[in-house]
Short mmCIF file of C-alpha atoms in Angstrom, two decimals:
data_model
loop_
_atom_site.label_atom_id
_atom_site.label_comp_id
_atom_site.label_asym_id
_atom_site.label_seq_id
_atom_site.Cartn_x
_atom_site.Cartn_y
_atom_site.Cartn_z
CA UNK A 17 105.30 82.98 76.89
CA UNK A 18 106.19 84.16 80.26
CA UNK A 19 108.79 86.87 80.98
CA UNK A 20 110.62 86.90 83.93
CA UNK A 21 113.03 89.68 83.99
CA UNK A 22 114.95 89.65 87.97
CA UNK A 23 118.04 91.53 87.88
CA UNK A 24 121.14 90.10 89.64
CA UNK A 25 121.12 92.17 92.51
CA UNK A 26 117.30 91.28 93.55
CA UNK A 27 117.20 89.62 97.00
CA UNK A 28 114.26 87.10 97.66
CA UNK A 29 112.87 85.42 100.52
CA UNK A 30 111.78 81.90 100.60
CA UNK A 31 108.35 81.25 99.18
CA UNK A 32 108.21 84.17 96.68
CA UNK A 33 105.46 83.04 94.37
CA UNK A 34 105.60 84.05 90.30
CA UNK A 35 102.35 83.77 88.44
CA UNK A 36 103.13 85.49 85.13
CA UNK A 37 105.09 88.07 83.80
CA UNK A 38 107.57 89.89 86.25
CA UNK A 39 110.23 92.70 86.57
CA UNK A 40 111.99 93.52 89.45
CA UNK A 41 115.10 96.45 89.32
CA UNK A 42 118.07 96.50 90.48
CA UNK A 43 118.63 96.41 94.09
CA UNK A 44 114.81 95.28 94.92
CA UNK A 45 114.35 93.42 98.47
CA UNK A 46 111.39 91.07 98.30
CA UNK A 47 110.97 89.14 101.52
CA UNK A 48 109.28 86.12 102.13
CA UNK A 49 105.39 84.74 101.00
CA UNK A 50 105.03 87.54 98.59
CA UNK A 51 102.98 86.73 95.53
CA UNK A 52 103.30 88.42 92.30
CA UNK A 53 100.31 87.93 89.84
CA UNK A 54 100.93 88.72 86.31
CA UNK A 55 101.89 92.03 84.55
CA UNK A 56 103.74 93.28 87.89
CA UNK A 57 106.41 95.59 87.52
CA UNK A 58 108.74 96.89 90.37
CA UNK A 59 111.61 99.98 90.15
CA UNK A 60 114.62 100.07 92.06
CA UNK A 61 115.88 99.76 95.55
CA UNK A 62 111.69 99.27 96.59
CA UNK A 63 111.22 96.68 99.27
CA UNK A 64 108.28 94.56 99.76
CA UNK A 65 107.77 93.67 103.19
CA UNK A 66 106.84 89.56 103.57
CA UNK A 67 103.32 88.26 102.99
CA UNK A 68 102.60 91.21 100.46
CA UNK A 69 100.25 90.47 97.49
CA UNK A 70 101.23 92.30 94.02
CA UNK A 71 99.04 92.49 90.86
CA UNK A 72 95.72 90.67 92.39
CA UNK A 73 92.98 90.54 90.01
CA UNK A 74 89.60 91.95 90.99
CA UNK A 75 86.68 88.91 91.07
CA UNK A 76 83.48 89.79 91.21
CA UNK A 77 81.24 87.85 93.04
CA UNK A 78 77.55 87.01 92.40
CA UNK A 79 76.64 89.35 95.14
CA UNK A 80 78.14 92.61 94.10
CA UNK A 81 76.66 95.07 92.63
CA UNK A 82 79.28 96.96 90.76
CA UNK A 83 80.85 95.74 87.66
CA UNK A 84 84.07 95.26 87.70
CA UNK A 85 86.83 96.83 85.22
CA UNK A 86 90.57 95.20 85.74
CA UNK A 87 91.63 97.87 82.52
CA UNK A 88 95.07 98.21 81.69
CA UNK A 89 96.18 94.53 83.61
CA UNK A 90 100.04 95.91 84.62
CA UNK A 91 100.30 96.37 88.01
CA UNK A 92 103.58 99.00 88.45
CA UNK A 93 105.46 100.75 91.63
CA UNK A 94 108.19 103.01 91.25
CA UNK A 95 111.40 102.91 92.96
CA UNK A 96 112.44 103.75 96.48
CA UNK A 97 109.21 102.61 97.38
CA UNK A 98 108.32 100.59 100.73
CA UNK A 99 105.01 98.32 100.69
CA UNK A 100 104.35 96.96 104.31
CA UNK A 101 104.02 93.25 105.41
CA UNK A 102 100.69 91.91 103.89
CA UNK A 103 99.15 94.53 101.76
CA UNK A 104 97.65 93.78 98.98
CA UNK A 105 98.03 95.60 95.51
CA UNK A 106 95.38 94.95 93.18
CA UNK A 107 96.22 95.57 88.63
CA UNK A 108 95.96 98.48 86.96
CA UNK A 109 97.32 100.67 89.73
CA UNK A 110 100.61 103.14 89.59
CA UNK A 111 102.87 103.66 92.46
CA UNK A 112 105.28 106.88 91.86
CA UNK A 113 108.74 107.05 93.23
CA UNK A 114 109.13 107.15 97.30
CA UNK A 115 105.72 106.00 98.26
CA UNK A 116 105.33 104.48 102.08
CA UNK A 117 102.34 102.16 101.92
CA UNK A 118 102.27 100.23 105.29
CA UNK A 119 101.39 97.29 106.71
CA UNK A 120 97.77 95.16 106.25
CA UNK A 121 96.80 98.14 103.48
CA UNK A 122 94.47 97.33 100.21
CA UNK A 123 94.64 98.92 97.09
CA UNK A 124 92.33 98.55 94.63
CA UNK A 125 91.90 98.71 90.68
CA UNK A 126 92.67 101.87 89.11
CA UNK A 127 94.08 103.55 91.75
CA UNK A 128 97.26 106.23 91.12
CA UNK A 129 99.27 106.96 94.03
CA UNK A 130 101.80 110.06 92.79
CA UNK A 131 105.52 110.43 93.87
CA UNK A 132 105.89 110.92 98.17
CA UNK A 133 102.75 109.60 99.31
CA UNK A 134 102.31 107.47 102.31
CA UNK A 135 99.23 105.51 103.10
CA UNK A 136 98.80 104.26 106.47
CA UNK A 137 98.27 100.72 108.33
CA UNK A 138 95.33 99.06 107.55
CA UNK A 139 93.88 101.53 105.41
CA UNK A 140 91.62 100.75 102.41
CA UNK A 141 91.57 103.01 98.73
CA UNK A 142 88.90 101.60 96.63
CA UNK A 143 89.04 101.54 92.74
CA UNK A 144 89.97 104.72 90.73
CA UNK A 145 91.62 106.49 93.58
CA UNK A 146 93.89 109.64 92.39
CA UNK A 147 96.36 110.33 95.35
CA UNK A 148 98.51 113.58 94.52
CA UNK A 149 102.05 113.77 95.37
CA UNK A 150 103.24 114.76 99.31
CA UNK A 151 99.76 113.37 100.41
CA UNK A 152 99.80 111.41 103.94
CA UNK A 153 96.75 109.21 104.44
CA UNK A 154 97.38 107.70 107.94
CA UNK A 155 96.35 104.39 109.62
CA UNK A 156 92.28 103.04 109.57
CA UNK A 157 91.36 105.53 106.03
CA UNK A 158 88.58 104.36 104.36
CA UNK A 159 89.23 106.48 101.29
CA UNK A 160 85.82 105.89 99.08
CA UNK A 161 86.22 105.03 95.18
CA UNK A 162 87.34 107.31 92.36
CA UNK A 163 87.76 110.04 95.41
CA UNK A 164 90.54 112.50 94.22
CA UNK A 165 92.70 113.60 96.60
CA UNK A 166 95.20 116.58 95.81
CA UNK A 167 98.79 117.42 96.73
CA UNK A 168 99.55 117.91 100.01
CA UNK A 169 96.62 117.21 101.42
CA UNK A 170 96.99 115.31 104.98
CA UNK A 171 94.09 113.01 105.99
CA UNK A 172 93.94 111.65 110.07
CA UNK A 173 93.71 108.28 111.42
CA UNK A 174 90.03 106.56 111.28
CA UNK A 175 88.49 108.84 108.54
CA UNK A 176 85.74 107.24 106.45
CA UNK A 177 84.82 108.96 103.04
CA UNK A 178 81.24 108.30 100.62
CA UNK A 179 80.63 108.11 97.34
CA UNK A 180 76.85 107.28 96.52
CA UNK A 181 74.19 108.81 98.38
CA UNK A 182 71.12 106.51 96.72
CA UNK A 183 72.79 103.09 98.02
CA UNK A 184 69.21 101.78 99.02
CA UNK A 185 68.25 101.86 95.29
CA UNK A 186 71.49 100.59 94.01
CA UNK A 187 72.10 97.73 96.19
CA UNK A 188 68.98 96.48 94.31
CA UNK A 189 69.84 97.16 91.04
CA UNK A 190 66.98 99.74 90.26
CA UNK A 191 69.19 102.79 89.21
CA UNK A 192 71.95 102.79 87.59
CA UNK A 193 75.27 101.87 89.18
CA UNK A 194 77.17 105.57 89.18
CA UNK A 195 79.26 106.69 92.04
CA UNK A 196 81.27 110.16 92.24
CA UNK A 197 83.97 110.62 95.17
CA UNK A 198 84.55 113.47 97.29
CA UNK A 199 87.65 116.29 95.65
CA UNK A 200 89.88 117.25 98.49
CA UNK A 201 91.89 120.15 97.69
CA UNK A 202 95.24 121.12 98.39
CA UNK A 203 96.73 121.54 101.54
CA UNK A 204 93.28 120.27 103.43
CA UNK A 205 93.36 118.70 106.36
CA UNK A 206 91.15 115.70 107.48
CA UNK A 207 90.69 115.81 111.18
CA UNK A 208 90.80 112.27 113.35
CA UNK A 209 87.42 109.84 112.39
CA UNK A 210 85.90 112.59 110.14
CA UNK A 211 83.34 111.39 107.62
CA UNK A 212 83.52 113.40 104.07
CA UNK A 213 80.30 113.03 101.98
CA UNK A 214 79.69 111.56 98.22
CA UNK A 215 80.75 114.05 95.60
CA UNK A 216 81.42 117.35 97.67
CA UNK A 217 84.43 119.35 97.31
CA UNK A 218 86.86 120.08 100.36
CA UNK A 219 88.67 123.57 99.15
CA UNK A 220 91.77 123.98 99.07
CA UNK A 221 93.68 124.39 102.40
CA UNK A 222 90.34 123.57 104.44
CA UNK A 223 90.46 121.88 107.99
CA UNK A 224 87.96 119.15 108.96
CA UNK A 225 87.60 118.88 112.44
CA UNK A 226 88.11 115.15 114.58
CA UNK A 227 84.31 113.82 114.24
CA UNK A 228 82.69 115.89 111.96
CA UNK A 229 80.54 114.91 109.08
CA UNK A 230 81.17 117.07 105.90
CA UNK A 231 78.12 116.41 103.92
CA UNK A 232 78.56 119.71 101.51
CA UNK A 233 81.36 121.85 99.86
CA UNK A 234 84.00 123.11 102.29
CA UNK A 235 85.26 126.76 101.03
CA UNK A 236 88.85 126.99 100.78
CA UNK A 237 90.67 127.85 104.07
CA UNK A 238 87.47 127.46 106.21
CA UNK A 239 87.68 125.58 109.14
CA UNK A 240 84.59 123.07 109.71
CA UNK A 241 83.45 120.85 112.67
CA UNK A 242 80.13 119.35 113.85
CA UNK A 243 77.67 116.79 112.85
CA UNK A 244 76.51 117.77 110.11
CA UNK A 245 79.97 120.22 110.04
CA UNK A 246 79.48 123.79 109.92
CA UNK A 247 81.79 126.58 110.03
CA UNK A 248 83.54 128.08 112.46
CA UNK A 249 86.23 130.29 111.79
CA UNK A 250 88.84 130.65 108.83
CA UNK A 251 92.35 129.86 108.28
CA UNK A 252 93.82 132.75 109.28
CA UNK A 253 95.80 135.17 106.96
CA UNK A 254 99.70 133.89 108.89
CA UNK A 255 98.96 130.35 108.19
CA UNK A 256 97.72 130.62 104.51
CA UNK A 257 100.75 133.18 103.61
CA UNK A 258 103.26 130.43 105.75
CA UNK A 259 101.77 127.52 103.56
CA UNK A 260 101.59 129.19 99.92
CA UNK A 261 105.19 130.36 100.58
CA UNK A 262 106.53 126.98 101.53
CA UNK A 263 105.47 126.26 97.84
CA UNK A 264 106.66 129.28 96.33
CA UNK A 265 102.65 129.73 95.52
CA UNK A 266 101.31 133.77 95.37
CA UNK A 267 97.87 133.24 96.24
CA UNK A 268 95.50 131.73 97.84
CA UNK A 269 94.44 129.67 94.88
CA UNK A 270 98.04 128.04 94.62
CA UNK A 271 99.18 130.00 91.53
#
């Protein structure tokens, strides 16, 4: 039986469709054309922009190559939350408390987005995607599945990110299909239209240059730039102390 749980206070604009099972808090603005597919769950005072879609299930089509796991089916955000005109949230993904997502943005399957984070117009997080709290993705990300990216961490209009270097086997099914994200660290920063490689590590408090391809481990506070990015110069020591003090953080490995 279907549960539809709408508190008084919920305002709705024409057209809002219900497909299943639905909570929405008090003081939740929903405008118009939105779609909720089943299992959604939304805290209070959020607002969902018109035309956004909530709780899609992932289909996989004949043509795809990897398999697809919907998991836990409840699709949740938190409260205070704003989700822009048109995005579309797929299941099994968790929204914290004060997240920006805006307009046009997909999120797939599995992803976690963490209290404060923003995510950009038009900007794409595949499945599995761990997004730590304060993070700012901007507009045009491409942020590659089950990438983690940590706390603070800002990340620049237009960057693309990998996460399989042997595509030309698995797009045929002769491997197995096994992909492994990049690990940005905190406080790195992703220049403009940087491309970060399939399962490197971006250290903590790292800059990547506009344009440059990271294709291996960044050390922490190194600043990188080129294609394929190399180092050229450090964080320096005014900076690092400025940052790890904002935080109330000691050293420079955030403890």
């Amino acid at each position: 039986m279907t549960k539809i749980d709408i508190h008084p206070s919920v305002r709705r604009g024409d057209n809002m469709q219900i497909m299943g099972d639905l909570s929405l808090a008090r003081g939740v603005e929903v405008g118009a054309n939105v779609t909720f597919f089943p299992d959604a769950r939304v805290g209070e005072n959020t607002k969902i922009m018109p035309g956004a879609v909530i709780g899609r299930p992932p289909i996989r089509a004949g043509t795809t190559n990897r398999p697809i796991d919907s998991g836990d089916a409840t699709m949740s955000i938190g409260s205070d939350c704003v989700i822009g005109a048109n995005c579309v949230l797929y299941t099994n993904t968790r929204i914290g408390n004060n997240v920006l997502i805006g307009d046009l943005a997909v999120i797939r399957e599995g992803c976690r987005l963490e209290d404060d984070t923003v995510v950009g117009q038009n900007s794409t997080l595949m499945h599995d995607v761990v997004l730590q709290a304060r993070s700012r993705i901007h507009n045009l990300v491409h942020i590659t599945g089950t990438m983690l990216v940590e706390s603070d961490v800002f990340i620049g209009p237009s960057v693309s990110s990998i996460n399989d270097n042997d595509v030309n086997l698995k797009r045929f099914s002769l491997i197995p299909f096994e992909v492994t994200g990049p690990r940005v660290r905190r406080f790195a920063l992703i220049g403009t239209a940087a491309t970060i490689g399939a399962d490197i590590e971006i250290g903590m408090g790292a800059i990547i240059a506009p344009g440059a391809m990271a294709i291996k481990d960044v050390a922490p506070w190194t600043i990188v730039a080129g294609v394929p990015a190399r180092e050229i110069r450090t964080v320096d020591e005014e900076s690092r102390a400025r940052i790890l003090a904002r935080f109330g953080l000691n050293n420079e490995r955030g403890e």
